[in-house]
Short mmCIF file of N, CA and C in Angstrom, two decimals:
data_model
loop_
_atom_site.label_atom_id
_atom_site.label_comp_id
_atom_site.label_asym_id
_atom_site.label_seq_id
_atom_site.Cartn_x
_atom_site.Cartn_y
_atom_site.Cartn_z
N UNK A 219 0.83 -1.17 0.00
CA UNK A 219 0.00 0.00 0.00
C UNK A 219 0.88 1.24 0.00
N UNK A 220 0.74 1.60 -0.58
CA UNK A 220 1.59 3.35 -1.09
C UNK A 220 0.62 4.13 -1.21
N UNK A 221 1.00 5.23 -0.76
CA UNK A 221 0.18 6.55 -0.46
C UNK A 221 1.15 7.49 -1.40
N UNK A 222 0.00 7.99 -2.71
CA UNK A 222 0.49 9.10 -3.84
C UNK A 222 0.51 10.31 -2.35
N UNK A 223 1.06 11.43 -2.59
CA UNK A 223 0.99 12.76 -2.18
C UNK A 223 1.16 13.41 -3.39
N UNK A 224 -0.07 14.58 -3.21
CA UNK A 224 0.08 15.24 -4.86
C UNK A 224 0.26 16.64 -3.34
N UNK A 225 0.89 17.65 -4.06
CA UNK A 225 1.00 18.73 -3.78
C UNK A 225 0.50 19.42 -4.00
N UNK A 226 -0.23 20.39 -2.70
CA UNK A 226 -1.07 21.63 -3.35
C UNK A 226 -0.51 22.61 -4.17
N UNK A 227 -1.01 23.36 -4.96
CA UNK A 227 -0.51 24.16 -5.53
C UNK A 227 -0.15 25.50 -4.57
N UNK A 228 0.73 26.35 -4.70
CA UNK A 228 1.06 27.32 -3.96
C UNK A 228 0.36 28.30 -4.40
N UNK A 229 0.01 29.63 -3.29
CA UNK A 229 -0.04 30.68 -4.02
C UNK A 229 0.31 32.03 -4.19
N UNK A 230 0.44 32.30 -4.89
CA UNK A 230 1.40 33.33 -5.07
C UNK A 230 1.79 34.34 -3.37
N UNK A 231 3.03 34.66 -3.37
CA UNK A 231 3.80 35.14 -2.41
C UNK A 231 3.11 36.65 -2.19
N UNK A 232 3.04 37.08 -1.11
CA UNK A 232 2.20 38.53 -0.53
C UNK A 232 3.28 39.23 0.09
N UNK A 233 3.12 40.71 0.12
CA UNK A 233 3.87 40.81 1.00
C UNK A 233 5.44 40.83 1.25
N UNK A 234 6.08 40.62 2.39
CA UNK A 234 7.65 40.48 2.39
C UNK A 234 7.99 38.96 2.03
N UNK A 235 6.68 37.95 1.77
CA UNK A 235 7.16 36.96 1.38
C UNK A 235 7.79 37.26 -0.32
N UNK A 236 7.33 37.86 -0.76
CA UNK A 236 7.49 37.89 -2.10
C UNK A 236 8.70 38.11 -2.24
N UNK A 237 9.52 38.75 -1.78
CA UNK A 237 11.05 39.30 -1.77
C UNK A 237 11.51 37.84 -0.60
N UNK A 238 10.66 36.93 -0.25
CA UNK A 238 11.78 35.69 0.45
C UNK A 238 11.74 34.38 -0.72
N UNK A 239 12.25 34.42 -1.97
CA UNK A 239 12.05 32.96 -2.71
C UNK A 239 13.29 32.51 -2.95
N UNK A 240 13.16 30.98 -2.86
CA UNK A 240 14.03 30.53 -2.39
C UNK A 240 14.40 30.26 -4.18
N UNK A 241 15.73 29.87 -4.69
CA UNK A 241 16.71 29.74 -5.79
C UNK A 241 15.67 28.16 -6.12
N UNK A 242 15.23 28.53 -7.52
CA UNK A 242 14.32 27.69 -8.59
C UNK A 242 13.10 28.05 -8.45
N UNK A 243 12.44 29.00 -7.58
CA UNK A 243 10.82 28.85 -7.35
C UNK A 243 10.78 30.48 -8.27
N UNK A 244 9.69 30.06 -9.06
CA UNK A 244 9.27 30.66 -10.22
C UNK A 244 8.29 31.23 -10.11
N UNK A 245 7.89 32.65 -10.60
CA UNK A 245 6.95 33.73 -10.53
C UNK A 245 5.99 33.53 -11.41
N UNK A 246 5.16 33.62 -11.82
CA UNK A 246 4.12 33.32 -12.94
C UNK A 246 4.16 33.91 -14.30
N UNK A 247 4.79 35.04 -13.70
CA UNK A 247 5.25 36.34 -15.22
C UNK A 247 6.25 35.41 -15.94
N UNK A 248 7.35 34.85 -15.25
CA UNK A 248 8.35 34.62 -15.99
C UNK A 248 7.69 33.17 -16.84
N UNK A 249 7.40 32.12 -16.59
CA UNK A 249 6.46 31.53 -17.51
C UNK A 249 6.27 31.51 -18.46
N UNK A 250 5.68 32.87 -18.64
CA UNK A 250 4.99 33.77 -19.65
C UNK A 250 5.97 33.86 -20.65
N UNK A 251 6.98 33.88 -20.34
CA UNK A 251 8.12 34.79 -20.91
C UNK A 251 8.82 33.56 -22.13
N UNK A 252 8.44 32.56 -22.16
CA UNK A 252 8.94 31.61 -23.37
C UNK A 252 8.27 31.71 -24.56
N UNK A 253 6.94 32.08 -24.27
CA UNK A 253 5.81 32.42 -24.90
C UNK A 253 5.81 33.62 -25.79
N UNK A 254 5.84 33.73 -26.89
CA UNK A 254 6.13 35.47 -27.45
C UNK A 254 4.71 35.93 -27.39
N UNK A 255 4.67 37.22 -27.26
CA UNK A 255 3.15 38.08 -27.18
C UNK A 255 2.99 38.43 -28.69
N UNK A 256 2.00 38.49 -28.68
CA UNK A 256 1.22 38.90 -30.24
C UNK A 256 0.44 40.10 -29.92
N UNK A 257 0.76 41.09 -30.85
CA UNK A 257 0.10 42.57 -30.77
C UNK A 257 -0.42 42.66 -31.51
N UNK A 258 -2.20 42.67 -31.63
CA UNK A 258 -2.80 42.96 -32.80
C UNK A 258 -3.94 43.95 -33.00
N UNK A 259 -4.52 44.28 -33.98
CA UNK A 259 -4.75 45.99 -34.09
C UNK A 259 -6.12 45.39 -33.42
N UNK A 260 -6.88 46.68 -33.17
CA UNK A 260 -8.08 46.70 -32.80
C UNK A 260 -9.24 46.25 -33.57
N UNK A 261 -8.81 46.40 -34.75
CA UNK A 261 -9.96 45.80 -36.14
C UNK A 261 -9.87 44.85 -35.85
N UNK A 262 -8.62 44.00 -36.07
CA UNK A 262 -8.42 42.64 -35.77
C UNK A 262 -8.99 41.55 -34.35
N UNK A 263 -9.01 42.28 -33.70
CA UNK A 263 -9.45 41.85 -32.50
C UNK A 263 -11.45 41.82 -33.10
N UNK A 264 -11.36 43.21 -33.04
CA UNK A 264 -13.00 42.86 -32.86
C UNK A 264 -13.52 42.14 -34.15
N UNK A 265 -12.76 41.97 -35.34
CA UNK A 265 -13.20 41.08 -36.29
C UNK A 265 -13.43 39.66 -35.80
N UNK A 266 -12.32 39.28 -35.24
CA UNK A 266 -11.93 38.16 -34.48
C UNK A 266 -13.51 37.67 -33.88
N UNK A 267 -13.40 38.62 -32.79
CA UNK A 267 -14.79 38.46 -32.01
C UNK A 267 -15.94 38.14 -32.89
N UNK A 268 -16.30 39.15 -34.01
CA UNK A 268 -17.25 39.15 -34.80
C UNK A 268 -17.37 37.26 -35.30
N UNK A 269 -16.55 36.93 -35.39
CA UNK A 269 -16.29 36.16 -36.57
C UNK A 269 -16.78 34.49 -35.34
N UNK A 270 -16.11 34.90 -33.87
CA UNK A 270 -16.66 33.92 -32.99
C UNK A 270 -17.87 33.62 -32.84
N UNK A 271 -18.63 35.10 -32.50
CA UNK A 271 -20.03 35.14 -32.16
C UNK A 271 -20.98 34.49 -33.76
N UNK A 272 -20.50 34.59 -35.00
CA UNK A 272 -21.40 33.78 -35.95
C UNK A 272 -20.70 32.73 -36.00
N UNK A 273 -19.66 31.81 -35.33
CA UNK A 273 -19.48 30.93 -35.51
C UNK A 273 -20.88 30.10 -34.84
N UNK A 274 -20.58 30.51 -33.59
CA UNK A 274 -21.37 30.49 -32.10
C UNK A 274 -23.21 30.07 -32.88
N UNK A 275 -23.06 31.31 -33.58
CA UNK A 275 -24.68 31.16 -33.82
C UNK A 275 -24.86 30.59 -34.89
N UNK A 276 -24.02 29.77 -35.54
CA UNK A 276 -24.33 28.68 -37.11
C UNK A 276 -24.19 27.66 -36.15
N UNK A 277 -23.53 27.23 -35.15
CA UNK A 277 -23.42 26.18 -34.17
C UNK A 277 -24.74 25.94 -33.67
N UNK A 278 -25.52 26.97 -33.30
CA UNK A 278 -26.52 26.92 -32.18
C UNK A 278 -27.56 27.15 -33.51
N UNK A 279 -27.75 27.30 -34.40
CA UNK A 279 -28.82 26.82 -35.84
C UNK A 279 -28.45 25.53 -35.86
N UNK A 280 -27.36 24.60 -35.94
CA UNK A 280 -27.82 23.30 -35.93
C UNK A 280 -28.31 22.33 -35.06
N UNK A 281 -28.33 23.19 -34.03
CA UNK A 281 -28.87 22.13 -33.00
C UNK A 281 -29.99 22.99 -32.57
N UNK A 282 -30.74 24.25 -33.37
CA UNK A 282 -32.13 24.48 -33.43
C UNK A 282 -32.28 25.30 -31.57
N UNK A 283 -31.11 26.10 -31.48
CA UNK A 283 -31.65 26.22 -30.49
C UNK A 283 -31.95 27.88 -30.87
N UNK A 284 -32.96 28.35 -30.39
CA UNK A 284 -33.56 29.82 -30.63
C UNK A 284 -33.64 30.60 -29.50
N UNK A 285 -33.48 30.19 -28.69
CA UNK A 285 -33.17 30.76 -27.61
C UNK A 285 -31.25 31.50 -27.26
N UNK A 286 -30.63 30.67 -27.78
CA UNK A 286 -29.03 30.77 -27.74
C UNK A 286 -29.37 31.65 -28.89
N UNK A 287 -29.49 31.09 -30.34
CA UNK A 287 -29.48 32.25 -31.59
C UNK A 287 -29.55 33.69 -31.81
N UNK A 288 -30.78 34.12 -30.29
CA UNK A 288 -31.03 35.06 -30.12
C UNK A 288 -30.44 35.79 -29.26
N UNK A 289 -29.68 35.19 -28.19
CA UNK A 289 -29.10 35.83 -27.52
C UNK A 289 -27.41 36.08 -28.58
N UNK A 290 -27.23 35.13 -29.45
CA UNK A 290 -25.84 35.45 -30.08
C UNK A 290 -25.96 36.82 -31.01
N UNK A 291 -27.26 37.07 -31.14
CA UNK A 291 -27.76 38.42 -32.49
C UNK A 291 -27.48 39.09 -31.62
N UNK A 292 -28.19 39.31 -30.31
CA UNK A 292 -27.95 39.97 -29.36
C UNK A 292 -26.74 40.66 -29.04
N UNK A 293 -25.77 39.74 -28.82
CA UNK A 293 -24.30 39.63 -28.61
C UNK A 293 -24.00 40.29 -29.62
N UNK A 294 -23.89 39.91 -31.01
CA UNK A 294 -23.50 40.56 -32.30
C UNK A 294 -23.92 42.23 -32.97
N UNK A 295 -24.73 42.49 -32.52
CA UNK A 295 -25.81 43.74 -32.53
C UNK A 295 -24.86 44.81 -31.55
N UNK A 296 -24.37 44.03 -30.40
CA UNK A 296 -24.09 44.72 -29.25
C UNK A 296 -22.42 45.43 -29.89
N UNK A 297 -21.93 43.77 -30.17
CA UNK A 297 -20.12 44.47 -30.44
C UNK A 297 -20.14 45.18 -31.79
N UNK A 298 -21.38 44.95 -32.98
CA UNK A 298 -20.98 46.09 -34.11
C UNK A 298 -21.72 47.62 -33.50
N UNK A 299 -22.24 47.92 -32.22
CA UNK A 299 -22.25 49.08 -31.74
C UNK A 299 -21.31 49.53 -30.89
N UNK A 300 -20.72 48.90 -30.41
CA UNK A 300 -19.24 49.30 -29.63
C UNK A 300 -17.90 49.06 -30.48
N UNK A 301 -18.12 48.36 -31.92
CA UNK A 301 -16.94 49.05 -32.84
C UNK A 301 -17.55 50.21 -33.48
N UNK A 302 -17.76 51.14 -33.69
CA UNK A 302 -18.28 52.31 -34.07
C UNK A 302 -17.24 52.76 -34.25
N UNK A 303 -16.16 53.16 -33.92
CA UNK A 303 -14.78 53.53 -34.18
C UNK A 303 -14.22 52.95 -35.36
N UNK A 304 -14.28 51.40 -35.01
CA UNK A 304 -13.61 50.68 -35.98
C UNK A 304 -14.20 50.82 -37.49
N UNK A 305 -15.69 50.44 -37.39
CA UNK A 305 -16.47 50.34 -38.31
C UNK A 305 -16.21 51.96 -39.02
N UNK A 306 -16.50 52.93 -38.59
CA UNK A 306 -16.15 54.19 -38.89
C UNK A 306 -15.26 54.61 -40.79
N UNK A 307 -14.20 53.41 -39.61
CA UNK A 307 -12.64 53.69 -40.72
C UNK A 307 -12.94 52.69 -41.77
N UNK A 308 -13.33 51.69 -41.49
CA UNK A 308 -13.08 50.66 -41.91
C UNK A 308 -14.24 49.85 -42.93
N UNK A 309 -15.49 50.21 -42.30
CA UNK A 309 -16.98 49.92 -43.36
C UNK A 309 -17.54 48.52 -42.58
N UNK A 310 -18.44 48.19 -42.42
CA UNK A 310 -19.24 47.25 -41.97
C UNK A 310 -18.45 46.08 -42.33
N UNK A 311 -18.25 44.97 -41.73
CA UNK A 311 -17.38 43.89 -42.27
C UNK A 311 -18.56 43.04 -43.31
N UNK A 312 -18.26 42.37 -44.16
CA UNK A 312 -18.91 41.44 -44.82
C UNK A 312 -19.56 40.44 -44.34
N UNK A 313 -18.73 39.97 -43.28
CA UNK A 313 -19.04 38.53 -42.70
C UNK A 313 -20.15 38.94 -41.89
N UNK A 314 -20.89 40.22 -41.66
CA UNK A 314 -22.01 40.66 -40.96
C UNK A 314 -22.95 40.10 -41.69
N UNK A 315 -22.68 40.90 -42.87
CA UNK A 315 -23.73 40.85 -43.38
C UNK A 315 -24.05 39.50 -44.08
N UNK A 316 -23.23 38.55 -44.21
CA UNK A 316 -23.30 37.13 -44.20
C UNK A 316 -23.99 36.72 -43.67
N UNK A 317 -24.21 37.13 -42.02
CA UNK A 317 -24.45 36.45 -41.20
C UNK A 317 -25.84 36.65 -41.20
N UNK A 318 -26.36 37.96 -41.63
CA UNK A 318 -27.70 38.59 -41.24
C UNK A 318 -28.36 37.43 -42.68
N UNK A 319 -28.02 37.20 -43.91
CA UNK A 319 -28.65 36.84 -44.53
C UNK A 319 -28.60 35.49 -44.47
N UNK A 320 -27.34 34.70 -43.85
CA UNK A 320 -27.73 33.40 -43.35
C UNK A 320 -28.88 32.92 -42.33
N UNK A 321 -29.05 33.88 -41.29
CA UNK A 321 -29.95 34.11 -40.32
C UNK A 321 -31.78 33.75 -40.95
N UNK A 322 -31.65 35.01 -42.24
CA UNK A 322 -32.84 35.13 -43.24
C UNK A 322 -33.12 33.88 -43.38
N UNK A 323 -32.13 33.32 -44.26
CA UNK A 323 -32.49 31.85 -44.97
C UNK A 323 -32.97 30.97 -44.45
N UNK A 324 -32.71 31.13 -42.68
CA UNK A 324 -32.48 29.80 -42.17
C UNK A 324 -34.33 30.27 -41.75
N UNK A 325 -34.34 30.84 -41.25
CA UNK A 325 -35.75 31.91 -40.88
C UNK A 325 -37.02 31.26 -41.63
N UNK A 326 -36.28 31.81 -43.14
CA UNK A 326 -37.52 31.18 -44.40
C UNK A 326 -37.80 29.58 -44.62
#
């Protein structure tokens, strides 16, 4: 009979502990740091988003749910009024309006 011991996870150091770590114990930032960051514009981002939320809602048309559908228009309605900036420069994305007439079809 052997007894595993799993170790709790620690958590992060407070305080004057933070300035007491002992040689190998690792900060969470540094982690991070193998990882390269990606900087991307603001269009990009909220296209991004755009592009989740009709994934989201061609997902939730096949499994007929109208309740989710509506809350994803919802969702979608919401972020092409808070890109207003973006949209501004840039013109309504296509894949909107994809989406509005996929919506139609599925409707009819």
């Amino acid at each position: 009979e052997e007894e595993q011991q799993v170790a709790a996870p620690k958590a992060p150091a407070k305080g004057a502990n933070a300035f007491m770590k002992t040689p190998g114990e690792s900060d969470s930032d540094t982690d991070d740091d193998d990882k390269k960051r990606v900087v991307r514009s603001q269009r990009d981002k909220k296209w991004d988003q755009m592009s989740e939320m009709i994934n989201d809602m061609k997902n939730h048309v096949k499994i007929n749910d109208w309740v989710a559908i509506s809350d994803d228009f919802d969702k979608l309605t919401k972020l092409i009024n808070k890109s207003n900036a973006v949209i501004a420069k840039e013109g309504i994305p296509k894949m909107y309006f994809k989406a509005l007439l996929f919506l139609e079809s599925v409707l009819n």
